[in-house]
Structures are given as C-alpha cells and as structure tokens.
C-alpha cells in the first residue's frame, strides 16, 4: 500500500523558516589596518598642535566613522562629554579665578584628546580580535608586538567592569567610593580600591596573554585566518581625511598657516 503525505506548507510558515540576513550580517566597521593608521595619525596630530580647527576636524572625522558603524547612541554620549568639558573649561576661564586655572587647563587637555579616545573606543567596539590579529600579521608586525596588542585589545573593555565590581565589593564592606570618602580618607580609599583593581587586572592580563599564545598568535609560521580583510571606499576616504588633517597640523606647527 502506497502512502502519500502532503509536504506543502503555508506561505507564512515558509517565510518564517528563512534565515534573517540582517541579523546575521556583520556590523559595519573599518578595516583594522585603516583604523590603526588613522589612530596613529590622530595621535601624532594631537601632539603636534593645539589648534581648535584641527581638533574639530578630528572630531568630525570620528563622528562620521561612528555614524558609518551605526553607533548613534555612542555618538550622543561622547559628544555630551565633549560639550561638558568645553563648556566647563570656558566657564572656569571666564570666571578669572586663579584657583580654577589648573582645572580649566586640565579640562581643555581632556577636551583636546577626547576625539582620539572616541576613535579608539569605536575601533575596540567594532573590530573583532581575529580581524585585528589577521591585520597585524598582514602588516608583518613582530609576533611579540602582536601578542601585546591583542592582549591590550581584549583587556581594555574589561576595565570598566572590574572597576564596578571592586566598587560593589567595597560597598559590601562598608567602604563607599564617594567624593566625600576620597576627600576625608584619601589614602584608605586608594588602598581599598587600587590594590584589588591592580591585582585583578594583572590576573586578567596574564590569563588573556596565555589564551592569546595558546591560539598561536606568537607562532613563527604563517597563520590562516577565518576573516578576509578588504579595503573599501570608506577606508580610503578616512585615510585621505586623516592625512589631510595631519598635513594641516604640520603646517600649523611650522607656522605656515
């Protein structure tokens, strides 16, 4: 006896079984080699000149890159910090109080280097560790340097969580990490906070270093990679913009402009 079975499905069921390409798509990001080159150019530029024009150019470039990576909430947060530093520093300067001058200078310095931090943290948030390792190998970076960069790349995102964990542990022991406690007992607060943080971060760095070495980052043989790096139009545009800003900073430094 022949058995027949109707395998037809409703149209909506067929549609639901299709994989979502948007959910599986990789997030937008620059090529790691481009990010490293632009970050190096930005740091050189920040060291060469204090020009507000060059600083705003770096800020605009960073905002464009973050917008390309679709990190719009991060743009709002970073710009809020930038505006806070800028406005507070100007208020301190306008007050004419000499006691506030060191604080104004510190805030102006933080404002000046903030675009570089924005670009670096955007790179950390959007670049995979495997892509970074592949880029370093393609750039012929020595193995020891590659291991150090990869460890730092994985280490930096954990710092905020470790700080929060130590602060919570201090609260359970009746030692609140507040501005009042820092002012009243600076040595005691530093001892209870910095010692656990340094010990924990050292342990994490050691664990990450062992994990990176086990994965063969420091091997002398050529390693294959799951990731395929490709320079896109956005990478070329960012490199050109960074080089133009760097050239302008050199001109500002030399007094040509």
JSON list of C-alpha atoms in Angstrom, two decimals:
[
{"chain": "A", "resi": 1, "resn": "UNK", "atom": "CA", "xyz": [0.00, 0.00, 0.00]},
{"chain": "A", "resi": 2, "resn": "UNK", "atom": "CA", "xyz": [1.45, 3.32, -1.03]},
{"chain": "A", "resi": 3, "resn": "UNK", "atom": "CA", "xyz": [1.46, 6.10, 1.48]},
{"chain": "A", "resi": 4, "resn": "UNK", "atom": "CA", "xyz": [1.17, 9.68, 0.40]},
{"chain": "A", "resi": 5, "resn": "UNK", "atom": "CA", "xyz": [1.98, 12.67, 2.51]},
{"chain": "A", "resi": 6, "resn": "UNK", "atom": "CA", "xyz": [1.30, 16.27, 1.75]},
{"chain": "A", "resi": 7, "resn": "UNK", "atom": "CA", "xyz": [4.51, 18.17, 2.44]},
{"chain": "A", "resi": 8, "resn": "UNK", "atom": "CA", "xyz": [3.18, 21.53, 1.35]},
{"chain": "A", "resi": 9, "resn": "UNK", "atom": "CA", "xyz": [3.41, 24.29, 3.91]},
{"chain": "A", "resi": 10, "resn": "UNK", "atom": "CA", "xyz": [1.58, 27.57, 4.19]},
{"chain": "A", "resi": 11, "resn": "UNK", "atom": "CA", "xyz": [3.33, 30.55, 2.69]},
{"chain": "A", "resi": 12, "resn": "UNK", "atom": "CA", "xyz": [3.78, 32.25, 6.04]},
{"chain": "A", "resi": 13, "resn": "UNK", "atom": "CA", "xyz": [5.44, 29.13, 7.50]},
{"chain": "A", "resi": 14, "resn": "UNK", "atom": "CA", "xyz": [7.89, 29.00, 4.61]},
{"chain": "A", "resi": 15, "resn": "UNK", "atom": "CA", "xyz": [8.72, 32.66, 5.06]},
{"chain": "A", "resi": 16, "resn": "UNK", "atom": "CA", "xyz": [9.35, 32.18, 8.78]},
{"chain": "A", "resi": 17, "resn": "UNK", "atom": "CA", "xyz": [11.86, 29.40, 8.18]},
{"chain": "A", "resi": 18, "resn": "UNK", "atom": "CA", "xyz": [14.08, 31.64, 6.05]},
{"chain": "A", "resi": 19, "resn": "UNK", "atom": "CA", "xyz": [17.17, 32.90, 7.93]},
{"chain": "A", "resi": 20, "resn": "UNK", "atom": "CA", "xyz": [17.38, 36.57, 8.68]},
{"chain": "A", "resi": 21, "resn": "UNK", "atom": "CA", "xyz": [20.28, 38.02, 6.75]},
{"chain": "A", "resi": 22, "resn": "UNK", "atom": "CA", "xyz": [20.12, 41.30, 8.63]},
{"chain": "A", "resi": 23, "resn": "UNK", "atom": "CA", "xyz": [20.51, 39.58, 11.99]},
{"chain": "A", "resi": 24, "resn": "UNK", "atom": "CA", "xyz": [23.48, 37.53, 10.79]},
{"chain": "A", "resi": 25, "resn": "UNK", "atom": "CA", "xyz": [25.18, 40.39, 8.98]},
{"chain": "A", "resi": 26, "resn": "UNK", "atom": "CA", "xyz": [28.45, 41.60, 10.43]},
{"chain": "A", "resi": 27, "resn": "UNK", "atom": "CA", "xyz": [28.36, 45.09, 11.95]},
{"chain": "A", "resi": 28, "resn": "UNK", "atom": "CA", "xyz": [29.84, 47.90, 9.93]},
{"chain": "A", "resi": 29, "resn": "UNK", "atom": "CA", "xyz": [33.43, 48.76, 10.75]},
{"chain": "A", "resi": 30, "resn": "UNK", "atom": "CA", "xyz": [36.62, 49.99, 9.16]},
{"chain": "A", "resi": 31, "resn": "UNK", "atom": "CA", "xyz": [39.39, 47.68, 8.10]},
{"chain": "A", "resi": 32, "resn": "UNK", "atom": "CA", "xyz": [41.66, 47.17, 11.16]},
{"chain": "A", "resi": 33, "resn": "UNK", "atom": "CA", "xyz": [44.68, 48.36, 9.18]},
{"chain": "A", "resi": 34, "resn": "UNK", "atom": "CA", "xyz": [42.86, 51.57, 8.32]},
{"chain": "A", "resi": 35, "resn": "UNK", "atom": "CA", "xyz": [41.78, 52.06, 11.93]},
{"chain": "A", "resi": 36, "resn": "UNK", "atom": "CA", "xyz": [45.36, 51.62, 13.19]},
{"chain": "A", "resi": 37, "resn": "UNK", "atom": "CA", "xyz": [46.75, 54.04, 10.59]},
{"chain": "A", "resi": 38, "resn": "UNK", "atom": "CA", "xyz": [44.09, 56.68, 11.27]},
{"chain": "A", "resi": 39, "resn": "UNK", "atom": "CA", "xyz": [44.54, 56.31, 15.04]},
{"chain": "A", "resi": 40, "resn": "UNK", "atom": "CA", "xyz": [48.31, 56.79, 14.70]},
{"chain": "A", "resi": 41, "resn": "UNK", "atom": "CA", "xyz": [47.79, 59.88, 12.52]},
{"chain": "A", "resi": 42, "resn": "UNK", "atom": "CA", "xyz": [45.31, 61.32, 15.03]},
{"chain": "A", "resi": 43, "resn": "UNK", "atom": "CA", "xyz": [47.70, 60.85, 17.95]},
{"chain": "A", "resi": 44, "resn": "UNK", "atom": "CA", "xyz": [50.57, 62.50, 16.05]},
{"chain": "A", "resi": 45, "resn": "UNK", "atom": "CA", "xyz": [48.30, 65.37, 15.11]},
{"chain": "A", "resi": 46, "resn": "UNK", "atom": "CA", "xyz": [47.15, 65.87, 18.72]},
{"chain": "A", "resi": 47, "resn": "UNK", "atom": "CA", "xyz": [50.77, 66.02, 19.84]},
{"chain": "A", "resi": 48, "resn": "UNK", "atom": "CA", "xyz": [51.79, 68.49, 17.12]},
{"chain": "A", "resi": 49, "resn": "UNK", "atom": "CA", "xyz": [49.21, 71.22, 17.53]},
{"chain": "A", "resi": 50, "resn": "UNK", "atom": "CA", "xyz": [46.60, 72.60, 19.90]},
{"chain": "A", "resi": 51, "resn": "UNK", "atom": "CA", "xyz": [44.65, 74.17, 17.05]},
{"chain": "A", "resi": 52, "resn": "UNK", "atom": "CA", "xyz": [40.91, 74.12, 17.59]},
{"chain": "A", "resi": 53, "resn": "UNK", "atom": "CA", "xyz": [40.38, 73.82, 13.83]},
{"chain": "A", "resi": 54, "resn": "UNK", "atom": "CA", "xyz": [42.42, 70.61, 13.65]},
{"chain": "A", "resi": 55, "resn": "UNK", "atom": "CA", "xyz": [40.70, 69.30, 16.77]},
{"chain": "A", "resi": 56, "resn": "UNK", "atom": "CA", "xyz": [37.25, 69.88, 15.28]},
{"chain": "A", "resi": 57, "resn": "UNK", "atom": "CA", "xyz": [38.38, 68.17, 12.08]},
{"chain": "A", "resi": 58, "resn": "UNK", "atom": "CA", "xyz": [39.36, 65.05, 14.05]},
{"chain": "A", "resi": 59, "resn": "UNK", "atom": "CA", "xyz": [36.07, 65.20, 15.95]},
{"chain": "A", "resi": 60, "resn": "UNK", "atom": "CA", "xyz": [34.10, 65.43, 12.69]},
{"chain": "A", "resi": 61, "resn": "UNK", "atom": "CA", "xyz": [36.03, 62.51, 11.18]},
{"chain": "A", "resi": 62, "resn": "UNK", "atom": "CA", "xyz": [35.39, 60.39, 14.27]},
{"chain": "A", "resi": 63, "resn": "UNK", "atom": "CA", "xyz": [31.68, 61.19, 14.29]},
{"chain": "A", "resi": 64, "resn": "UNK", "atom": "CA", "xyz": [31.42, 60.23, 10.61]},
{"chain": "A", "resi": 65, "resn": "UNK", "atom": "CA", "xyz": [33.17, 56.90, 11.27]},
{"chain": "A", "resi": 66, "resn": "UNK", "atom": "CA", "xyz": [30.92, 56.16, 14.24]},
{"chain": "A", "resi": 67, "resn": "UNK", "atom": "CA", "xyz": [27.85, 57.04, 12.19]},
{"chain": "A", "resi": 68, "resn": "UNK", "atom": "CA", "xyz": [29.05, 54.67, 9.46]},
{"chain": "A", "resi": 69, "resn": "UNK", "atom": "CA", "xyz": [29.35, 51.97, 12.15]},
{"chain": "A", "resi": 70, "resn": "UNK", "atom": "CA", "xyz": [25.77, 52.84, 13.24]},
{"chain": "A", "resi": 71, "resn": "UNK", "atom": "CA", "xyz": [26.77, 53.64, 16.81]},
{"chain": "A", "resi": 72, "resn": "UNK", "atom": "CA", "xyz": [24.47, 56.63, 17.16]},
{"chain": "A", "resi": 73, "resn": "UNK", "atom": "CA", "xyz": [23.87, 56.35, 20.91]},
{"chain": "A", "resi": 74, "resn": "UNK", "atom": "CA", "xyz": [27.64, 56.30, 21.47]},
{"chain": "A", "resi": 75, "resn": "UNK", "atom": "CA", "xyz": [27.94, 59.48, 19.38]},
{"chain": "A", "resi": 76, "resn": "UNK", "atom": "CA", "xyz": [25.44, 61.24, 21.64]},
{"chain": "A", "resi": 77, "resn": "UNK", "atom": "CA", "xyz": [27.24, 60.14, 24.81]},
{"chain": "A", "resi": 78, "resn": "UNK", "atom": "CA", "xyz": [30.71, 61.14, 23.59]},
{"chain": "A", "resi": 79, "resn": "UNK", "atom": "CA", "xyz": [29.54, 64.50, 22.25]},
{"chain": "A", "resi": 80, "resn": "UNK", "atom": "CA", "xyz": [27.84, 65.18, 25.59]},
{"chain": "A", "resi": 81, "resn": "UNK", "atom": "CA", "xyz": [31.17, 64.58, 27.36]},
{"chain": "A", "resi": 82, "resn": "UNK", "atom": "CA", "xyz": [32.95, 66.81, 24.85]},
{"chain": "A", "resi": 83, "resn": "UNK", "atom": "CA", "xyz": [30.44, 69.61, 25.34]},
{"chain": "A", "resi": 84, "resn": "UNK", "atom": "CA", "xyz": [30.66, 69.24, 29.13]},
{"chain": "A", "resi": 85, "resn": "UNK", "atom": "CA", "xyz": [34.46, 69.57, 29.11]},
{"chain": "A", "resi": 86, "resn": "UNK", "atom": "CA", "xyz": [34.38, 72.50, 26.69]},
{"chain": "A", "resi": 87, "resn": "UNK", "atom": "CA", "xyz": [31.65, 74.48, 28.47]},
{"chain": "A", "resi": 88, "resn": "UNK", "atom": "CA", "xyz": [33.04, 73.89, 31.97]},
{"chain": "A", "resi": 89, "resn": "UNK", "atom": "CA", "xyz": [36.54, 74.90, 30.91]},
{"chain": "A", "resi": 90, "resn": "UNK", "atom": "CA", "xyz": [35.26, 78.11, 29.34]},
{"chain": "A", "resi": 91, "resn": "UNK", "atom": "CA", "xyz": [33.27, 78.94, 32.48]},
{"chain": "A", "resi": 92, "resn": "UNK", "atom": "CA", "xyz": [36.39, 78.46, 34.61]},
{"chain": "A", "resi": 93, "resn": "UNK", "atom": "CA", "xyz": [38.41, 80.68, 32.29]},
{"chain": "A", "resi": 94, "resn": "UNK", "atom": "CA", "xyz": [35.71, 83.36, 32.19]},
{"chain": "A", "resi": 95, "resn": "UNK", "atom": "CA", "xyz": [35.50, 83.45, 35.99]},
{"chain": "A", "resi": 96, "resn": "UNK", "atom": "CA", "xyz": [39.01, 84.88, 36.22]},
{"chain": "A", "resi": 97, "resn": "UNK", "atom": "CA", "xyz": [39.70, 82.92, 39.40]},
{"chain": "A", "resi": 98, "resn": "UNK", "atom": "CA", "xyz": [43.35, 81.84, 39.51]},
{"chain": "A", "resi": 99, "resn": "UNK", "atom": "CA", "xyz": [42.46, 78.86, 41.71]},
{"chain": "A", "resi": 100, "resn": "UNK", "atom": "CA", "xyz": [40.36, 77.44, 38.89]},
{"chain": "A", "resi": 101, "resn": "UNK", "atom": "CA", "xyz": [43.09, 77.84, 36.26]},
{"chain": "A", "resi": 102, "resn": "UNK", "atom": "CA", "xyz": [44.61, 74.34, 36.79]},
{"chain": "A", "resi": 103, "resn": "UNK", "atom": "CA", "xyz": [41.16, 72.76, 36.50]},
{"chain": "A", "resi": 104, "resn": "UNK", "atom": "CA", "xyz": [40.46, 74.73, 33.33]},
{"chain": "A", "resi": 105, "resn": "UNK", "atom": "CA", "xyz": [43.77, 73.63, 31.81]},
{"chain": "A", "resi": 106, "resn": "UNK", "atom": "CA", "xyz": [43.03, 70.00, 32.68]},
{"chain": "A", "resi": 107, "resn": "UNK", "atom": "CA", "xyz": [39.57, 70.16, 31.12]},
{"chain": "A", "resi": 108, "resn": "UNK", "atom": "CA", "xyz": [40.95, 71.77, 27.97]},
{"chain": "A", "resi": 109, "resn": "UNK", "atom": "CA", "xyz": [43.52, 68.97, 27.72]},
{"chain": "A", "resi": 110, "resn": "UNK", "atom": "CA", "xyz": [40.81, 66.33, 28.16]},
{"chain": "A", "resi": 111, "resn": "UNK", "atom": "CA", "xyz": [38.70, 68.03, 25.50]},
{"chain": "A", "resi": 112, "resn": "UNK", "atom": "CA", "xyz": [41.66, 68.09, 23.12]},
{"chain": "A", "resi": 113, "resn": "UNK", "atom": "CA", "xyz": [42.40, 64.35, 23.37]},
{"chain": "A", "resi": 114, "resn": "UNK", "atom": "CA", "xyz": [38.78, 63.20, 23.62]},
{"chain": "A", "resi": 115, "resn": "UNK", "atom": "CA", "xyz": [38.33, 62.73, 19.82]},
{"chain": "A", "resi": 116, "resn": "UNK", "atom": "CA", "xyz": [41.29, 60.31, 19.83]},
{"chain": "A", "resi": 117, "resn": "UNK", "atom": "CA", "xyz": [39.69, 58.34, 22.66]},
{"chain": "A", "resi": 118, "resn": "UNK", "atom": "CA", "xyz": [36.41, 58.34, 20.73]},
{"chain": "A", "resi": 119, "resn": "UNK", "atom": "CA", "xyz": [38.05, 56.81, 17.68]},
{"chain": "A", "resi": 120, "resn": "UNK", "atom": "CA", "xyz": [39.99, 54.25, 19.74]},
{"chain": "A", "resi": 121, "resn": "UNK", "atom": "CA", "xyz": [36.95, 53.06, 21.68]},
{"chain": "A", "resi": 122, "resn": "UNK", "atom": "CA", "xyz": [34.89, 52.87, 18.49]},
{"chain": "A", "resi": 123, "resn": "UNK", "atom": "CA", "xyz": [37.61, 50.66, 16.99]},
{"chain": "A", "resi": 124, "resn": "UNK", "atom": "CA", "xyz": [37.57, 48.40, 20.05]},
{"chain": "A", "resi": 125, "resn": "UNK", "atom": "CA", "xyz": [33.78, 48.14, 19.97]},
{"chain": "A", "resi": 126, "resn": "UNK", "atom": "CA", "xyz": [33.50, 47.28, 16.26]},
{"chain": "A", "resi": 127, "resn": "UNK", "atom": "CA", "xyz": [36.63, 45.22, 15.48]},
{"chain": "A", "resi": 128, "resn": "UNK", "atom": "CA", "xyz": [36.88, 41.52, 16.23]},
{"chain": "A", "resi": 129, "resn": "UNK", "atom": "CA", "xyz": [40.03, 40.14, 17.81]},
{"chain": "A", "resi": 130, "resn": "UNK", "atom": "CA", "xyz": [40.53, 37.73, 14.90]},
{"chain": "A", "resi": 131, "resn": "UNK", "atom": "CA", "xyz": [40.38, 40.59, 12.42]},
{"chain": "A", "resi": 132, "resn": "UNK", "atom": "CA", "xyz": [42.96, 42.54, 14.39]},
{"chain": "A", "resi": 133, "resn": "UNK", "atom": "CA", "xyz": [45.28, 39.52, 14.58]},
{"chain": "A", "resi": 134, "resn": "UNK", "atom": "CA", "xyz": [44.89, 38.97, 10.83]},
{"chain": "A", "resi": 135, "resn": "UNK", "atom": "CA", "xyz": [45.65, 42.64, 10.15]},
{"chain": "A", "resi": 136, "resn": "UNK", "atom": "CA", "xyz": [48.77, 42.62, 12.32]},
{"chain": "A", "resi": 137, "resn": "UNK", "atom": "CA", "xyz": [50.03, 39.52, 10.52]},
{"chain": "A", "resi": 138, "resn": "UNK", "atom": "CA", "xyz": [49.34, 41.10, 7.13]},
{"chain": "A", "resi": 139, "resn": "UNK", "atom": "CA", "xyz": [51.31, 44.18, 8.23]},
{"chain": "A", "resi": 140, "resn": "UNK", "atom": "CA", "xyz": [54.32, 41.98, 9.17]},
{"chain": "A", "resi": 141, "resn": "UNK", "atom": "CA", "xyz": [54.20, 43.12, 12.78]},
{"chain": "A", "resi": 142, "resn": "UNK", "atom": "CA", "xyz": [56.57, 41.11, 15.04]},
{"chain": "A", "resi": 143, "resn": "UNK", "atom": "CA", "xyz": [54.93, 38.30, 16.98]},
{"chain": "A", "resi": 144, "resn": "UNK", "atom": "CA", "xyz": [55.71, 39.76, 20.41]},
{"chain": "A", "resi": 145, "resn": "UNK", "atom": "CA", "xyz": [54.18, 43.08, 19.46]},
{"chain": "A", "resi": 146, "resn": "UNK", "atom": "CA", "xyz": [51.11, 41.32, 18.03]},
{"chain": "A", "resi": 147, "resn": "UNK", "atom": "CA", "xyz": [50.59, 39.42, 21.27]},
{"chain": "A", "resi": 148, "resn": "UNK", "atom": "CA", "xyz": [50.84, 42.63, 23.30]},
{"chain": "A", "resi": 149, "resn": "UNK", "atom": "CA", "xyz": [48.40, 44.50, 21.06]},
{"chain": "A", "resi": 150, "resn": "UNK", "atom": "CA", "xyz": [45.88, 41.64, 21.09]},
{"chain": "A", "resi": 151, "resn": "UNK", "atom": "CA", "xyz": [46.08, 41.34, 24.88]},
{"chain": "A", "resi": 152, "resn": "UNK", "atom": "CA", "xyz": [45.55, 45.09, 25.29]},
{"chain": "A", "resi": 153, "resn": "UNK", "atom": "CA", "xyz": [42.69, 44.95, 22.79]},
{"chain": "A", "resi": 154, "resn": "UNK", "atom": "CA", "xyz": [40.90, 42.34, 24.89]},
{"chain": "A", "resi": 155, "resn": "UNK", "atom": "CA", "xyz": [41.98, 43.87, 28.17]},
{"chain": "A", "resi": 156, "resn": "UNK", "atom": "CA", "xyz": [40.65, 47.41, 27.79]},
{"chain": "A", "resi": 157, "resn": "UNK", "atom": "CA", "xyz": [36.91, 46.57, 27.54]},
{"chain": "A", "resi": 158, "resn": "UNK", "atom": "CA", "xyz": [37.08, 44.66, 30.85]},
{"chain": "A", "resi": 159, "resn": "UNK", "atom": "CA", "xyz": [38.46, 47.58, 32.86]},
{"chain": "A", "resi": 160, "resn": "UNK", "atom": "CA", "xyz": [35.09, 49.24, 33.41]},
{"chain": "A", "resi": 161, "resn": "UNK", "atom": "CA", "xyz": [33.50, 46.01, 34.64]},
{"chain": "A", "resi": 162, "resn": "UNK", "atom": "CA", "xyz": [36.39, 45.36, 37.02]},
{"chain": "A", "resi": 163, "resn": "UNK", "atom": "CA", "xyz": [36.19, 48.89, 38.45]},
{"chain": "A", "resi": 164, "resn": "UNK", "atom": "CA", "xyz": [32.45, 48.42, 39.03]},
{"chain": "A", "resi": 165, "resn": "UNK", "atom": "CA", "xyz": [32.98, 45.02, 40.68]},
{"chain": "A", "resi": 166, "resn": "UNK", "atom": "CA", "xyz": [35.59, 46.39, 43.06]},
{"chain": "A", "resi": 167, "resn": "UNK", "atom": "CA", "xyz": [33.38, 49.37, 43.93]},
{"chain": "A", "resi": 168, "resn": "UNK", "atom": "CA", "xyz": [30.48, 46.99, 44.71]},
{"chain": "A", "resi": 169, "resn": "UNK", "atom": "CA", "xyz": [32.77, 44.85, 46.87]},
{"chain": "A", "resi": 170, "resn": "UNK", "atom": "CA", "xyz": [33.82, 47.97, 48.79]},
{"chain": "A", "resi": 171, "resn": "UNK", "atom": "CA", "xyz": [30.17, 48.83, 49.45]},
{"chain": "A", "resi": 172, "resn": "UNK", "atom": "CA", "xyz": [29.52, 45.42, 50.99]},
{"chain": "A", "resi": 173, "resn": "UNK", "atom": "CA", "xyz": [32.38, 46.10, 53.43]},
{"chain": "A", "resi": 174, "resn": "UNK", "atom": "CA", "xyz": [31.03, 49.50, 54.39]},
{"chain": "A", "resi": 175, "resn": "UNK", "atom": "CA", "xyz": [33.57, 51.47, 52.35]},
{"chain": "A", "resi": 176, "resn": "UNK", "atom": "CA", "xyz": [31.66, 53.58, 49.86]},
{"chain": "A", "resi": 177, "resn": "UNK", "atom": "CA", "xyz": [33.59, 55.00, 46.93]},
{"chain": "A", "resi": 178, "resn": "UNK", "atom": "CA", "xyz": [32.24, 58.54, 47.03]},
{"chain": "A", "resi": 179, "resn": "UNK", "atom": "CA", "xyz": [33.81, 62.00, 46.65]},
{"chain": "A", "resi": 180, "resn": "UNK", "atom": "CA", "xyz": [33.32, 62.51, 50.40]},
{"chain": "A", "resi": 181, "resn": "UNK", "atom": "CA", "xyz": [35.25, 59.35, 51.29]},
{"chain": "A", "resi": 182, "resn": "UNK", "atom": "CA", "xyz": [38.03, 60.27, 48.89]},
{"chain": "A", "resi": 183, "resn": "UNK", "atom": "CA", "xyz": [38.39, 63.71, 50.47]},
{"chain": "A", "resi": 184, "resn": "UNK", "atom": "CA", "xyz": [38.16, 62.51, 54.09]},
{"chain": "A", "resi": 185, "resn": "UNK", "atom": "CA", "xyz": [40.25, 59.34, 53.76]},
{"chain": "A", "resi": 186, "resn": "UNK", "atom": "CA", "xyz": [42.24, 59.52, 50.51]},
{"chain": "A", "resi": 187, "resn": "UNK", "atom": "CA", "xyz": [44.95, 57.01, 51.49]},
{"chain": "A", "resi": 188, "resn": "UNK", "atom": "CA", "xyz": [42.48, 54.45, 52.87]},
{"chain": "A", "resi": 189, "resn": "UNK", "atom": "CA", "xyz": [40.17, 54.76, 49.87]},
{"chain": "A", "resi": 190, "resn": "UNK", "atom": "CA", "xyz": [43.07, 54.41, 47.43]},
{"chain": "A", "resi": 191, "resn": "UNK", "atom": "CA", "xyz": [44.35, 51.36, 49.30]},
{"chain": "A", "resi": 192, "resn": "UNK", "atom": "CA", "xyz": [40.99, 49.58, 49.31]},
{"chain": "A", "resi": 193, "resn": "UNK", "atom": "CA", "xyz": [40.30, 50.41, 45.66]},
{"chain": "A", "resi": 194, "resn": "UNK", "atom": "CA", "xyz": [43.59, 50.43, 43.78]},
{"chain": "A", "resi": 195, "resn": "UNK", "atom": "CA", "xyz": [45.16, 47.33, 45.34]},
{"chain": "A", "resi": 196, "resn": "UNK", "atom": "CA", "xyz": [42.28, 44.96, 44.37]},
{"chain": "A", "resi": 197, "resn": "UNK", "atom": "CA", "xyz": [41.97, 46.59, 40.95]},
{"chain": "A", "resi": 198, "resn": "UNK", "atom": "CA", "xyz": [45.68, 46.26, 40.14]},
{"chain": "A", "resi": 199, "resn": "UNK", "atom": "CA", "xyz": [45.76, 42.66, 41.39]},
{"chain": "A", "resi": 200, "resn": "UNK", "atom": "CA", "xyz": [42.66, 41.73, 39.39]},
{"chain": "A", "resi": 201, "resn": "UNK", "atom": "CA", "xyz": [43.81, 43.44, 36.22]},
{"chain": "A", "resi": 202, "resn": "UNK", "atom": "CA", "xyz": [47.18, 41.73, 36.46]},
{"chain": "A", "resi": 203, "resn": "UNK", "atom": "CA", "xyz": [45.45, 38.37, 36.76]},
{"chain": "A", "resi": 204, "resn": "UNK", "atom": "CA", "xyz": [43.22, 39.12, 33.77]},
{"chain": "A", "resi": 205, "resn": "UNK", "atom": "CA", "xyz": [46.19, 40.24, 31.67]},
{"chain": "A", "resi": 206, "resn": "UNK", "atom": "CA", "xyz": [48.03, 37.02, 32.50]},
{"chain": "A", "resi": 207, "resn": "UNK", "atom": "CA", "xyz": [45.00, 34.90, 31.57]},
{"chain": "A", "resi": 208, "resn": "UNK", "atom": "CA", "xyz": [44.45, 36.79, 28.32]},
{"chain": "A", "resi": 209, "resn": "UNK", "atom": "CA", "xyz": [48.12, 36.52, 27.44]},
{"chain": "A", "resi": 210, "resn": "UNK", "atom": "CA", "xyz": [48.05, 32.75, 27.92]},
{"chain": "A", "resi": 211, "resn": "UNK", "atom": "CA", "xyz": [44.86, 32.47, 25.86]},
{"chain": "A", "resi": 212, "resn": "UNK", "atom": "CA", "xyz": [46.34, 34.51, 23.01]},
{"chain": "A", "resi": 213, "resn": "UNK", "atom": "CA", "xyz": [49.55, 32.47, 22.99]},
{"chain": "A", "resi": 214, "resn": "UNK", "atom": "CA", "xyz": [47.60, 29.19, 23.01]},
{"chain": "A", "resi": 215, "resn": "UNK", "atom": "CA", "xyz": [45.72, 30.36, 19.93]},
{"chain": "A", "resi": 216, "resn": "UNK", "atom": "CA", "xyz": [49.02, 30.64, 18.11]},
{"chain": "A", "resi": 217, "resn": "UNK", "atom": "CA", "xyz": [49.33, 34.42, 17.77]},
{"chain": "A", "resi": 218, "resn": "UNK", "atom": "CA", "xyz": [53.03, 34.24, 18.61]},
{"chain": "A", "resi": 219, "resn": "UNK", "atom": "CA", "xyz": [53.76, 31.31, 16.28]},
{"chain": "A", "resi": 220, "resn": "UNK", "atom": "CA", "xyz": [56.51, 31.86, 13.73]},
{"chain": "A", "resi": 221, "resn": "UNK", "atom": "CA", "xyz": [54.62, 30.01, 10.97]},
{"chain": "A", "resi": 222, "resn": "UNK", "atom": "CA", "xyz": [52.12, 31.84, 8.78]},
{"chain": "A", "resi": 223, "resn": "UNK", "atom": "CA", "xyz": [48.67, 31.55, 10.32]},
{"chain": "A", "resi": 224, "resn": "UNK", "atom": "CA", "xyz": [45.48, 31.18, 8.35]},
{"chain": "A", "resi": 225, "resn": "UNK", "atom": "CA", "xyz": [42.51, 33.33, 9.31]},
{"chain": "A", "resi": 226, "resn": "UNK", "atom": "CA", "xyz": [38.76, 32.96, 9.21]},
{"chain": "A", "resi": 227, "resn": "UNK", "atom": "CA", "xyz": [38.45, 36.64, 8.30]},
{"chain": "A", "resi": 228, "resn": "UNK", "atom": "CA", "xyz": [39.10, 38.20, 4.90]},
{"chain": "A", "resi": 229, "resn": "UNK", "atom": "CA", "xyz": [40.28, 41.79, 5.09]},
{"chain": "A", "resi": 230, "resn": "UNK", "atom": "CA", "xyz": [39.32, 44.17, 2.31]},
{"chain": "A", "resi": 231, "resn": "UNK", "atom": "CA", "xyz": [39.90, 47.90, 1.96]},
{"chain": "A", "resi": 232, "resn": "UNK", "atom": "CA", "xyz": [36.68, 49.66, 0.99]},
{"chain": "A", "resi": 233, "resn": "UNK", "atom": "CA", "xyz": [35.90, 53.15, -0.24]},
{"chain": "A", "resi": 234, "resn": "UNK", "atom": "CA", "xyz": [35.16, 54.34, 3.30]},
{"chain": "A", "resi": 235, "resn": "UNK", "atom": "CA", "xyz": [38.64, 53.18, 4.37]},
{"chain": "A", "resi": 236, "resn": "UNK", "atom": "CA", "xyz": [40.30, 55.14, 1.58]},
{"chain": "A", "resi": 237, "resn": "UNK", "atom": "CA", "xyz": [38.23, 58.23, 2.38]},
{"chain": "A", "resi": 238, "resn": "UNK", "atom": "CA", "xyz": [39.12, 58.04, 6.10]},
{"chain": "A", "resi": 239, "resn": "UNK", "atom": "CA", "xyz": [42.82, 57.62, 5.32]},
{"chain": "A", "resi": 240, "resn": "UNK", "atom": "CA", "xyz": [42.79, 60.62, 2.98]},
{"chain": "A", "resi": 241, "resn": "UNK", "atom": "CA", "xyz": [40.94, 62.75, 5.55]},
{"chain": "A", "resi": 242, "resn": "UNK", "atom": "CA", "xyz": [43.37, 61.74, 8.31]},
{"chain": "A", "resi": 243, "resn": "UNK", "atom": "CA", "xyz": [46.39, 62.52, 6.15]},
{"chain": "A", "resi": 244, "resn": "UNK", "atom": "CA", "xyz": [44.95, 65.92, 5.18]},
{"chain": "A", "resi": 245, "resn": "UNK", "atom": "CA", "xyz": [44.33, 66.77, 8.83]},
{"chain": "A", "resi": 246, "resn": "UNK", "atom": "CA", "xyz": [47.84, 65.64, 9.72]},
{"chain": "A", "resi": 247, "resn": "UNK", "atom": "CA", "xyz": [49.32, 67.80, 6.95]},
{"chain": "A", "resi": 248, "resn": "UNK", "atom": "CA", "xyz": [47.35, 70.80, 8.21]},
{"chain": "A", "resi": 249, "resn": "UNK", "atom": "CA", "xyz": [48.62, 70.16, 11.74]},
{"chain": "A", "resi": 250, "resn": "UNK", "atom": "CA", "xyz": [52.20, 70.11, 10.46]},
{"chain": "A", "resi": 251, "resn": "UNK", "atom": "CA", "xyz": [51.56, 73.42, 8.70]},
{"chain": "A", "resi": 252, "resn": "UNK", "atom": "CA", "xyz": [50.11, 74.90, 11.89]},
{"chain": "A", "resi": 253, "resn": "UNK", "atom": "CA", "xyz": [53.12, 73.68, 13.82]},
{"chain": "A", "resi": 254, "resn": "UNK", "atom": "CA", "xyz": [55.56, 75.16, 11.30]},
{"chain": "A", "resi": 255, "resn": "UNK", "atom": "CA", "xyz": [53.69, 78.46, 11.25]},
{"chain": "A", "resi": 256, "resn": "UNK", "atom": "CA", "xyz": [52.80, 78.21, 7.58]},
{"chain": "A", "resi": 257, "resn": "UNK", "atom": "CA", "xyz": [49.06, 78.56, 8.27]}
]
